[in-house]
Amino acid sequence: MSAVRIAQISDLHFGRDVPQVARALLAELREAAPTLVAVCGDLTQTARAAEFRAARAFLDELPAPALVVPGNHDLPGWRVWSRFARPWRRWRSHIGTDPLGATVHTAAGLVAVGVNTARRWTFHTDWSRGRVDAAQLAAIVSAFEAAPAGALRVVVAHHPFLLTGPGRRRGLVGRSALALRSLHRRADLLLGGHVHLAYSGTAGGLVVAQSGTALSSRLKGEPNSYNLIEADGDRLTVTNRRFDGDRFATHERTGYARDGHTWTAAGA
Ligand SMILES: [Fe+2]
Ligand SMILES: [Fe+2]
């Protein structure tokens, strides 16, 4: 596996974004020079056209290719006709990816697959919850089966595959257990957002990294942040970089090591 550096940003929430933080994040990312920027959804606050235009302008300034997936806030909230009849119209016209398919990004030493876990409605009373379905898992597995040996295999989604600490009361992505079984030995890293809390850990032998809200003023007890993920061979580190009021600085670094197909926590 050649060295890979991924900037994981999430929950941008244009409409409730803090412009000073956006400027600092773009400067930070230019400095970090990532291989890929993984954008884990909730680009907007209420899926309005002006918010999508602001999100598009931000994406256009990123200094690296971006793999972008939607979040639940990128669906028209209670604009019922739009939500059911044409839920992704604005996403398609502004962001340009197909939210019903899987988006695959390949680079040296890296295969990343983005899937949309936001749903127009769910059986759960909380429609902000999401799920991953069998067709999406099949698309992920098939992209990873075609990956060159040793490539880092990354899933980019919005809803979390792991909950810890203060985020425990939130819901996991629907069918997370099925996903972890399907991806065991086939994937390395699952990226998510949604809970506005940054943490990482392992689940089913995979590394799960959650990024906090990069730009939103709706904080859930911790500052704006993003993750810088560096992988080289059987080692991977997740560095959480927090906004300190002026710039982004390292808050926490967590290391992982792979033995065979299984990732476990290791010294950073
Ligand atoms: Fe969010
Ligand atoms: Fe969300």
Short mmCIF file of C-alpha atoms and ligand atoms in Angstrom, two decimals, residues 10-11 13 40-42 70-74 118 128-129 158-159 170 193-196 218, ligand 2:
data_model
loop_
_atom_site.label_atom_id
_atom_site.label_comp_id
_atom_site.label_asym_id
_atom_site.label_seq_id
_atom_site.Cartn_x
_atom_site.Cartn_y
_atom_site.Cartn_z
CA SER A 10 -18.47 16.39 7.29
CA ASP A 11 -21.61 18.28 8.23
CA HIS A 13 -24.32 22.72 6.81
CA CYS A 40 -19.42 12.82 4.58
CA GLY A 41 -22.74 14.57 3.97
CA ASP A 42 -25.01 17.29 5.33
CA PRO A 70 -25.33 13.39 0.86
CA GLY A 71 -26.71 13.51 4.38
CA ASN A 72 -30.23 13.75 5.71
CA HIS A 73 -30.12 17.57 5.67
CA ASP A 74 -29.55 17.48 1.91
CA ALA A 118 -30.03 9.32 3.77
CA SER A 128 -33.04 11.78 10.11
CA ARG A 129 -31.84 8.20 10.55
CA HIS A 158 -23.03 9.96 6.33
CA HIS A 159 -24.62 7.88 9.10
CA ARG A 170 -27.95 8.33 18.52
CA GLY A 193 -20.48 12.03 10.20
CA HIS A 194 -24.02 13.04 11.28
CA VAL A 195 -23.52 13.11 15.06
CA HIS A 196 -21.30 16.22 15.03
CA ARG A 218 -24.70 23.95 15.54
FE FE B 2 -27.03 14.29 9.48
#
